[in-house]
Short mmCIF file of C-alpha atoms and ligand atoms in Angstrom, two decimals:
data_model
loop_
_atom_site.label_atom_id
_atom_site.label_comp_id
_atom_site.label_asym_id
_atom_site.label_seq_id
_atom_site.Cartn_x
_atom_site.Cartn_y
_atom_site.Cartn_z
CA MET A 1 87.97 126.05 127.79
CA TYR A 2 85.88 124.69 130.60
CA THR A 3 83.39 126.91 132.18
CA LEU A 4 81.96 126.11 135.51
CA GLY A 5 78.76 127.61 136.73
CA ASN A 6 76.83 128.79 133.72
CA THR A 7 78.09 126.44 131.04
CA PRO A 8 78.54 122.73 131.66
CA ILE A 9 82.17 121.88 132.17
CA GLY A 10 83.91 118.89 130.72
CA ASP A 11 82.48 116.01 132.71
CA PHE A 12 85.50 114.11 133.95
CA GLY A 13 83.97 111.98 136.66
CA GLY A 14 85.52 108.68 135.67
CA ARG A 15 84.64 109.27 132.06
CA LYS A 16 86.60 110.51 129.15
CA PRO A 17 87.12 114.24 129.52
CA ARG A 18 85.69 116.42 126.83
CA PHE A 19 88.40 118.84 125.97
CA SER A 20 86.75 121.33 123.80
CA ARG A 21 88.83 124.24 122.84
CA GLY A 22 87.15 127.52 123.39
CA GLY A 23 88.02 131.15 123.54
CA PRO A 24 90.12 132.29 120.71
CA SER A 25 90.06 129.20 118.59
CA ARG A 26 93.22 127.80 117.10
CA GLY A 27 92.39 129.30 113.79
CA THR A 28 91.44 132.65 115.15
CA ALA A 29 93.84 132.97 118.06
CA PRO A 30 95.62 136.26 117.83
CA ARG A 31 98.69 135.79 115.72
CA GLY A 32 100.75 137.33 118.44
CA ALA A 33 100.06 134.41 120.70
CA ARG A 34 101.76 131.92 118.45
CA ASN A 35 104.49 134.24 117.34
CA ASP A 36 105.28 135.29 120.88
CA SER A 37 105.45 131.75 122.02
CA ARG A 38 108.22 131.27 119.51
CA SER A 39 110.22 134.35 120.23
CA ASP A 40 109.84 134.39 124.02
CA ALA A 41 109.98 130.70 124.55
CA PRO A 42 113.22 129.25 125.71
CA ARG A 43 114.73 126.57 123.62
CA SER A 44 114.11 123.11 124.74
CA ALA A 45 115.19 119.73 123.78
CA ARG A 46 113.76 117.38 121.27
CA PRO A 47 114.70 113.95 120.14
CA PHE A 48 118.22 113.87 118.82
CA GLY A 49 118.08 112.17 115.52
CA ARG A 50 114.94 114.06 114.93
CA ALA A 51 113.95 117.41 113.70
CA SER A 52 110.53 118.75 113.29
CA GLN A 53 109.13 120.60 110.41
CA GLY A 54 110.30 124.13 110.33
CA THR A 55 112.46 123.85 113.41
CA ARG A 56 116.10 124.43 113.95
CA GLY A 57 119.16 122.30 114.52
CA GLY A 58 119.42 119.19 116.60
CA GLY A 59 118.26 118.52 120.12
CA PHE A 60 118.00 115.19 121.77
CA ARG A 61 115.32 113.45 123.79
CA GLY A 62 112.90 115.56 125.70
CA GLY A 63 113.97 118.39 127.87
CA ASN A 64 112.78 121.22 129.91
CA GLY A 65 112.61 124.64 128.44
CA GLY A 66 115.76 126.32 129.41
CA GLY A 67 115.72 129.95 128.71
CA ARG A 68 115.31 133.16 130.46
CA GLY A 69 115.56 136.65 129.42
CA GLY A 70 112.12 137.03 127.91
CA ARG A 71 109.89 139.86 128.97
CA LYS A 72 108.39 139.16 132.37
CA PHE A 73 104.66 139.32 132.79
CA SER A 74 102.72 139.45 135.92
CA GLY A 75 100.71 136.21 135.86
CA ASP A 76 97.30 137.76 135.67
CA ARG A 77 98.35 139.88 132.74
CA ILE A 78 99.34 137.07 130.43
CA ASP A 79 96.90 136.90 127.57
CA ILE A 80 95.11 133.60 128.14
CA SER A 81 95.11 132.89 124.43
CA LYS A 82 98.79 132.12 124.99
CA PHE A 83 97.75 129.07 127.00
CA ILE A 84 95.85 127.62 124.05
CA ASN A 85 97.66 125.89 121.28
CA ARG A 86 97.58 122.65 119.46
CA ALA A 87 100.68 120.46 119.24
CA GLU A 88 102.20 120.34 115.81
CA THR A 89 102.77 117.11 114.01
CA VAL A 90 106.39 116.19 114.44
CA VAL A 91 108.10 115.08 111.28
CA GLU A 92 110.90 112.73 112.11
CA GLU A 93 114.28 113.39 110.58
CA VAL A 94 117.39 111.51 111.53
CA TYR A 95 120.35 113.45 112.88
CA SER A 96 123.53 112.29 111.22
CA PRO A 97 126.41 112.59 113.64
CA ASN A 98 129.90 113.15 112.30
CA HIS A 99 131.27 110.56 114.69
CA THR A 100 130.34 107.25 116.19
CA PHE A 101 131.38 106.58 119.79
CA ASN A 102 134.00 104.30 118.30
CA ASP A 103 135.59 107.21 116.44
CA PHE A 104 136.30 109.12 119.64
CA LYS A 105 139.85 108.80 120.95
CA ILE A 106 138.73 107.33 124.24
CA ASP A 107 139.60 104.18 126.15
CA GLN A 108 137.97 100.92 125.05
CA LYS A 109 136.71 100.21 128.59
CA LEU A 110 134.90 103.53 128.59
CA LYS A 111 133.43 102.70 125.19
CA ASP A 112 132.20 99.42 126.67
CA ASN A 113 130.43 101.30 129.46
CA ILE A 114 128.83 103.61 126.91
CA VAL A 115 127.51 100.56 125.07
CA LYS A 116 126.25 99.12 128.38
CA LYS A 117 124.37 102.33 128.96
CA GLY A 118 122.62 101.72 125.69
CA TYR A 119 123.95 104.75 123.85
CA VAL A 120 124.30 103.85 120.20
CA ILE A 121 125.07 107.11 118.48
CA PRO A 122 126.27 110.39 119.97
CA SER A 123 123.69 113.11 120.41
CA PRO A 124 124.48 116.36 118.58
CA ILE A 125 126.05 118.00 121.63
CA GLN A 126 128.17 114.89 122.26
CA ASP A 127 129.10 114.60 118.61
CA GLN A 128 130.33 118.18 118.50
CA THR A 129 131.76 118.64 121.98
CA ILE A 130 133.67 115.46 122.82
CA PRO A 131 136.52 115.86 120.26
CA TYR A 132 137.26 119.41 121.46
CA VAL A 133 137.24 118.41 125.11
CA ILE A 134 139.64 115.58 124.33
CA ASP A 135 141.89 118.14 122.67
CA GLY A 136 141.86 120.18 125.88
CA ARG A 137 139.80 123.14 124.65
CA ASP A 138 137.51 125.20 126.85
CA ILE A 139 133.88 124.89 125.80
CA ILE A 140 130.72 126.93 125.88
CA GLY A 141 127.90 124.45 125.29
CA LEU A 142 124.58 126.07 124.57
CA ALA A 143 122.34 123.18 125.42
CA ASN A 144 119.83 122.28 128.07
CA THR A 145 118.62 119.21 129.90
CA GLY A 146 117.56 116.46 127.55
CA THR A 147 120.25 117.05 124.94
CA GLY A 148 122.66 114.48 126.38
CA LYS A 149 124.99 117.21 127.64
CA THR A 150 125.85 115.27 130.81
CA ALA A 151 127.56 112.50 128.85
CA ALA A 152 129.07 115.16 126.58
CA PHE A 153 131.11 116.47 129.50
CA LEU A 154 131.47 113.23 131.45
CA ILE A 155 132.83 110.98 128.71
CA PRO A 156 135.94 113.01 127.80
CA THR A 157 136.53 113.96 131.44
CA ILE A 158 136.42 110.34 132.59
CA ASN A 159 138.76 109.45 129.76
CA LYS A 160 141.29 112.03 131.01
CA ILE A 161 141.10 110.63 134.53
CA MET A 162 141.62 107.10 133.21
CA HIS A 163 144.94 108.22 131.78
CA ASP A 164 145.96 110.34 134.73
CA LYS A 165 144.48 109.37 138.06
CA LYS A 166 145.75 112.67 139.50
CA HIS A 167 143.44 114.55 137.16
CA LYS A 168 140.60 115.83 139.30
CA ALA A 169 137.32 117.23 137.97
CA ILE A 170 134.70 119.32 139.65
CA ILE A 171 131.15 119.66 138.38
CA ILE A 172 129.09 122.57 139.65
CA THR A 173 125.36 122.31 139.11
CA PRO A 174 122.47 124.38 140.45
CA THR A 175 120.23 121.83 142.13
CA ARG A 176 120.53 118.74 144.28
CA GLU A 177 118.39 116.79 141.84
CA LEU A 178 120.62 117.64 138.90
CA ALA A 179 123.67 116.72 140.94
CA LEU A 180 122.17 113.32 141.66
CA GLN A 181 121.25 112.79 138.01
CA ILE A 182 124.85 113.59 137.05
CA GLN A 183 126.15 111.27 139.75
CA LYS A 184 123.97 108.42 138.48
CA GLU A 185 125.28 108.82 134.96
CA CYS A 186 128.83 109.15 136.27
CA MET A 187 128.55 105.92 138.27
CA GLU A 188 127.35 104.04 135.21
CA LEU A 189 130.03 105.42 132.93
CA THR A 190 132.84 104.76 135.44
CA LYS A 191 131.75 101.25 136.38
CA THR A 192 134.83 99.04 137.01
CA LEU A 193 137.19 101.85 136.01
CA GLY A 194 138.40 102.62 139.53
CA ILE A 195 137.20 106.21 139.30
CA PHE A 196 135.35 107.60 142.30
CA ASN A 197 133.06 110.52 142.78
CA VAL A 198 131.72 112.43 145.73
CA THR A 199 128.48 114.38 145.65
CA CYS A 200 128.28 117.48 147.82
CA VAL A 201 124.86 119.06 147.83
CA GLY A 202 123.02 121.34 150.19
CA GLY A 203 120.18 119.90 152.23
CA ALA A 204 122.08 116.66 152.86
CA PRO A 205 124.27 116.08 155.94
CA ILE A 206 127.57 117.86 155.48
CA ARG A 207 129.46 115.54 157.82
CA ALA A 208 128.94 112.53 155.57
CA GLN A 209 130.21 114.58 152.64
CA MET A 210 133.24 115.67 154.63
CA LYS A 211 133.97 112.04 155.41
CA ASN A 212 133.57 111.02 151.76
CA LEU A 213 135.99 113.73 150.71
CA GLU A 214 138.66 112.10 152.89
CA TYR A 215 138.63 109.01 150.68
CA PRO A 216 140.38 109.04 147.31
CA HIS A 217 138.14 110.56 144.67
CA HIS A 218 138.47 111.97 141.18
CA ILE A 219 135.20 113.74 140.50
CA VAL A 220 133.32 116.08 142.82
CA ILE A 221 129.74 116.94 141.90
CA GLY A 222 128.10 119.67 143.91
CA THR A 223 125.88 122.69 144.30
CA PRO A 224 127.66 126.06 144.64
CA GLY A 225 126.70 126.89 148.23
CA ARG A 226 127.75 123.55 149.65
CA LEU A 227 130.98 123.47 147.68
CA LYS A 228 131.86 126.91 148.97
CA ASP A 229 131.04 125.83 152.51
CA LEU A 230 133.28 122.76 152.22
CA LEU A 231 136.04 124.84 150.73
CA GLU A 232 135.88 127.35 153.57
CA ARG A 233 136.00 124.53 156.10
CA LYS A 234 139.09 123.29 154.25
CA LYS A 235 137.47 119.93 153.62
CA LEU A 236 137.51 120.23 149.87
CA ASN A 237 140.89 120.35 148.22
CA ILE A 238 140.78 122.06 144.87
CA SER A 239 144.48 122.60 144.35
CA ASP A 240 144.63 119.62 142.00
CA VAL A 241 141.46 120.34 140.00
CA LYS A 242 142.21 120.23 136.28
CA THR A 243 138.71 120.22 134.81
CA VAL A 244 135.87 122.47 135.91
CA ILE A 245 132.39 121.97 134.56
CA LEU A 246 129.66 124.53 135.08
CA ASP A 247 126.35 122.88 134.36
CA GLU A 248 123.22 124.94 133.73
CA ALA A 249 125.03 128.19 134.32
CA ASP A 250 121.93 130.24 133.56
CA ARG A 251 119.97 128.47 136.28
CA MET A 252 122.71 129.22 138.75
CA LEU A 253 122.32 132.83 137.79
CA ASP A 254 118.52 132.62 138.15
CA MET A 255 118.85 131.06 141.55
CA GLY A 256 121.27 133.66 142.83
CA PHE A 257 124.35 131.42 142.95
CA ILE A 258 126.48 133.36 140.54
CA ASP A 259 128.61 134.99 143.25
CA ASP A 260 129.34 131.64 144.86
CA VAL A 261 130.33 130.31 141.46
CA ARG A 262 132.62 133.25 140.82
CA TYR A 263 134.20 132.85 144.25
CA PHE A 264 134.78 129.21 143.59
CA LEU A 265 136.31 129.71 140.16
CA ARG A 266 138.72 132.30 141.51
CA GLU A 267 140.04 129.73 143.98
CA ILE A 268 140.70 127.01 141.41
CA PRO A 269 144.18 126.88 139.85
CA THR A 270 144.23 128.68 136.52
CA GLU A 271 145.88 125.78 134.68
CA ARG A 272 142.60 124.04 134.06
CA GLN A 273 140.14 123.17 131.38
CA MET A 274 136.72 124.68 131.73
CA LEU A 275 133.44 123.57 130.22
CA LEU A 276 130.40 125.77 130.63
CA PHE A 277 126.90 124.63 129.74
CA SER A 278 123.96 126.95 129.64
CA ALA A 279 120.66 127.10 127.82
CA THR A 280 121.02 130.81 127.22
CA MET A 281 123.78 133.39 127.39
CA ALA A 282 122.71 136.18 129.68
CA LYS A 283 125.18 139.03 129.97
CA GLU A 284 126.32 137.84 133.40
CA ILE A 285 127.20 134.47 131.85
CA GLU A 286 129.06 136.23 129.04
CA ALA A 287 131.02 138.07 131.72
CA LEU A 288 131.82 134.79 133.44
CA VAL A 289 133.01 133.35 130.16
CA HIS A 290 135.15 136.38 129.51
CA GLN A 291 136.71 136.21 132.95
CA PHE A 292 137.32 132.49 133.29
CA LEU A 293 137.39 130.69 129.93
CA LYS A 294 140.36 130.62 127.58
CA ASN A 295 139.64 130.87 123.89
CA PRO A 296 136.54 128.69 124.20
CA VAL A 297 134.85 126.81 121.39
CA LYS A 298 131.17 127.63 121.27
CA ILE A 299 128.85 124.76 120.46
CA SER A 300 125.19 125.47 120.15
CA VAL A 301 122.56 122.81 119.99
CA LYS A 302 119.52 124.65 118.85
CA THR A 303 116.39 122.94 119.94
CA ARG A 304 112.81 123.32 119.06
CA ASP A 305 110.23 125.15 121.10
CA THR A 306 108.77 122.62 123.47
CA SER A 307 105.43 124.30 123.26
CA LYS A 308 105.01 123.02 119.72
CA ASN A 309 104.93 119.50 121.04
CA VAL A 310 102.28 120.20 123.61
CA ASP A 311 98.54 120.50 123.30
CA GLN A 312 97.67 123.49 125.43
CA ASP A 313 94.30 124.55 126.73
CA VAL A 314 92.73 126.44 129.56
CA VAL A 315 90.30 125.34 132.24
CA ARG A 316 88.00 128.19 133.07
CA VAL A 317 86.53 127.94 136.52
CA THR A 318 84.41 130.93 137.42
CA ASP A 319 83.41 129.69 140.86
CA LYS A 320 86.70 129.36 142.75
CA SER A 321 85.20 127.04 145.34
CA LYS A 322 84.75 124.45 142.58
CA LYS A 323 88.34 124.54 141.39
CA LEU A 324 89.50 121.60 143.46
CA GLU A 325 86.48 119.58 142.40
CA VAL A 326 87.26 120.19 138.74
CA LEU A 327 90.87 119.14 139.30
CA CYS A 328 89.81 115.96 141.12
CA ASP A 329 87.40 115.08 138.32
CA MET A 330 90.24 115.41 135.84
CA LEU A 331 92.59 113.28 137.89
CA LYS A 332 90.02 110.50 138.08
CA ASN A 333 90.34 110.10 134.37
CA GLN A 334 92.62 107.27 133.38
CA SER A 335 94.53 109.25 130.80
CA PHE A 336 95.83 111.53 133.58
CA SER A 337 98.32 108.92 134.69
CA LYS A 338 101.42 111.04 135.36
CA VAL A 339 100.43 114.56 136.22
CA LEU A 340 102.72 117.38 137.23
CA ILE A 341 100.85 120.21 138.92
CA PHE A 342 102.40 123.62 139.35
CA VAL A 343 101.44 126.17 141.96
CA GLU A 344 103.17 129.38 142.92
CA THR A 345 104.08 129.02 146.59
CA LYS A 346 105.35 126.40 149.00
CA ARG A 347 102.23 126.89 151.07
CA SER A 348 100.00 126.21 148.06
CA VAL A 349 101.99 123.05 147.38
CA ASP A 350 101.35 121.78 150.92
CA ARG A 351 97.70 122.75 150.88
CA LEU A 352 96.93 121.11 147.56
CA HIS A 353 98.94 118.06 148.52
CA ASP A 354 96.85 117.55 151.64
CA GLU A 355 93.60 118.14 149.80
CA LEU A 356 94.40 115.58 147.12
CA PHE A 357 95.83 113.13 149.63
CA ASP A 358 92.66 113.36 151.73
CA ARG A 359 90.63 112.55 148.62
CA GLY A 360 92.61 109.36 148.09
CA PHE A 361 94.98 110.39 145.28
CA LYS A 362 98.50 109.06 145.19
CA VAL A 363 100.28 112.34 145.40
CA GLY A 364 103.74 113.66 146.19
CA SER A 365 105.15 117.15 146.40
CA ILE A 366 108.42 119.03 146.15
CA HIS A 367 109.41 122.49 147.20
CA GLY A 368 112.46 124.18 148.65
CA ASP A 369 111.53 123.67 152.31
CA ARG A 370 111.11 119.93 152.06
CA GLU A 371 114.07 117.87 153.15
CA HIS A 372 116.33 116.45 150.50
CA ARG A 373 115.29 112.93 151.46
CA GLN A 374 111.60 113.79 151.12
CA ARG A 375 112.12 115.41 147.73
CA GLN A 376 114.03 112.40 146.48
CA ALA A 377 111.33 110.03 147.71
CA ALA A 378 108.61 112.12 146.04
CA LEU A 379 110.52 112.24 142.76
CA GLU A 380 111.29 108.56 142.84
CA ALA A 381 107.64 107.66 143.49
CA PHE A 382 106.50 109.91 140.66
CA SER A 383 109.15 108.72 138.19
CA THR A 384 108.38 105.09 138.83
CA GLY A 385 104.61 105.54 138.68
CA LYS A 386 103.94 104.85 142.35
CA SER A 387 102.31 108.22 142.64
CA GLN A 388 100.04 109.66 139.99
CA VAL A 389 100.52 113.31 140.86
CA LEU A 390 103.49 115.49 141.73
CA ILE A 391 102.87 119.02 142.95
CA ALA A 392 105.75 121.44 142.64
CA THR A 393 106.88 125.03 142.68
CA ASP A 394 108.86 126.27 139.71
CA VAL A 395 112.17 126.45 141.53
CA ALA A 396 111.86 122.94 142.93
CA ALA A 397 111.11 121.52 139.49
CA ARG A 398 114.09 123.12 137.75
CA GLY A 399 116.16 120.84 135.63
CA LEU A 400 114.23 117.70 136.42
CA ASP A 401 114.27 115.04 133.78
CA ILE A 402 111.14 113.00 134.31
CA SER A 403 109.95 111.03 131.37
CA GLY A 404 106.38 110.15 130.48
CA VAL A 405 104.58 113.09 132.10
CA THR A 406 101.12 112.91 130.52
CA HIS A 407 99.84 116.28 131.73
CA VAL A 408 101.18 119.48 133.14
CA ILE A 409 98.51 121.35 135.05
CA ASN A 410 99.01 124.98 135.96
CA TYR A 411 96.69 125.07 138.92
CA GLU A 412 97.85 128.63 139.46
CA ILE A 413 98.77 130.90 136.59
CA PRO A 414 102.55 131.23 136.29
CA SER A 415 104.14 134.56 137.03
CA SER A 416 105.63 134.93 133.57
CA TYR A 417 105.25 133.48 130.13
CA ASP A 418 108.80 132.15 130.32
CA THR A 419 107.86 130.22 133.42
CA TYR A 420 104.83 128.89 131.61
CA VAL A 421 106.98 127.57 128.78
CA HIS A 422 109.37 126.05 131.31
CA ARG A 423 106.53 124.26 133.02
CA ILE A 424 104.88 122.82 129.97
CA GLY A 425 108.24 121.58 128.73
CA ARG A 426 107.94 118.79 131.32
CA THR A 427 105.43 117.07 129.11
CA GLY A 428 105.61 116.33 125.41
CA ARG A 429 109.16 115.10 125.73
CA GLY A 430 110.93 113.06 123.14
CA ASN A 431 108.62 112.57 120.23
CA LYS A 432 105.55 112.25 122.42
CA LYS A 433 102.82 114.80 122.47
CA GLY A 434 102.00 116.28 125.82
CA ILE A 435 99.03 118.09 127.27
CA ALA A 436 99.18 121.27 129.31
CA LEU A 437 96.11 122.69 131.02
CA THR A 438 96.01 126.06 132.74
CA PHE A 439 93.35 127.04 135.26
CA VAL A 440 92.18 130.56 134.58
P1 AMP B 1 120.95 114.97 129.66
O1 AMP B 1 120.66 116.05 128.66
O2 AMP B 1 122.40 114.80 129.87
O3 AMP B 1 120.17 115.19 130.92
O4 AMP B 1 120.46 113.58 129.03
C1 AMP B 1 119.14 113.29 128.79
C2 AMP B 1 118.90 111.82 128.71
O5 AMP B 1 119.45 111.26 127.52
C3 AMP B 1 119.48 110.99 129.84
O6 AMP B 1 118.47 110.13 130.30
C4 AMP B 1 120.63 110.21 129.20
O7 AMP B 1 120.81 108.96 129.82
C5 AMP B 1 120.18 110.06 127.79
N1 AMP B 1 121.29 110.01 126.79
C6 AMP B 1 122.43 110.75 126.81
N2 AMP B 1 123.20 110.48 125.75
C7 AMP B 1 122.58 109.54 125.01
C8 AMP B 1 122.86 108.86 123.76
N3 AMP B 1 123.96 109.09 123.07
N4 AMP B 1 121.95 107.96 123.31
C9 AMP B 1 120.80 107.75 124.01
N5 AMP B 1 120.47 108.34 125.19
C10 AMP B 1 121.34 109.24 125.68
#
């Protein structure tokens, strides 16, 4: 804990920060803090081929926390001891898939593209899902970002299209960023196969999407609102859709898209295969499953609590006027090379962005009011290391897969503990340890 005012704070000014843990020490932290973090925390991904001591099943690479449904706290009522925890040592354990990519009954050219992508063995969700999708079964995949779920639904779907170019697939995903990540993976897996995709997301010009939909295409990737819009304008033909994929269904619910999704699914011919991926199964998602899926196979990739991989501490600043100064001192430290800062509102994002920018930091920001193009540019700069800091609201950061985040800083206390776990899941991905610091 850093205390400003009466006790000297960690002195970051260009020197190594002194992160001393204070408050309820690790050893003496109320038991509830650790136990709660397990029970409330959403599942998140971890390296596939790895398991950590005392954790469950198989995840894959790093991922964001995915869950919801925990008890909501008002931010200022979260016990701050919950923001203090030391990362556990991860004990590597190799996941043994039942299949190799070669075992899957898929076209050799597709296998070649998988090899070109550098995938050597299937992740657990791929290992367990792909054979069922090939057999035409509906799927409920309980898995979140970072588990390799995108390839789990793309590989068998692409294979179907290779054998029947009239087979059309539609992928519904909650955010523009996720849609673009799916599109990127789709482009790589369909290279030279003569399979085309169109991405239809909100915040980007609709006319260009309408034009793209006029050209032959096999896969449509989109966000629910925009897809509905295109459907109503009769620019999107779904009469020939044979595979429907709902990605991150629980996020769509969180973001209020569930009615658009339901509307959309009602319009699609019933002779279809449906794959639904979600980190958690809220009752609304269960209802969706009940209404739209036929005898689905449920595949659950249990993943470890991200929080176990993350060193967590608080930064206590008693004099609010010094808060920015403390943050800037931290950011001057070399180890803070890829820092994701969370604040609660769009206005706070803009304000902090300007303050850091004026002080010479390479900083970008994302929130719902920024144009798609601006968000993409900010993400790109952050992912590639051109900017050191990315400031975001929780909604804007949903589902992002950014590797190598060294620190997550909660400049403002999150509104719920679930949100906290979501946020800190952006660091400590894969088998790396991350650091999360919360200003209190
Ligand atoms: P996803 O959960 O689909 O967002 O995937 C997370 C990351 O894992 C992406 O960067 C993928 O390119 C990568 N990935 C997916 N499948 C594999 C695999 N079998 N081997 C290695 N990396 C993979």
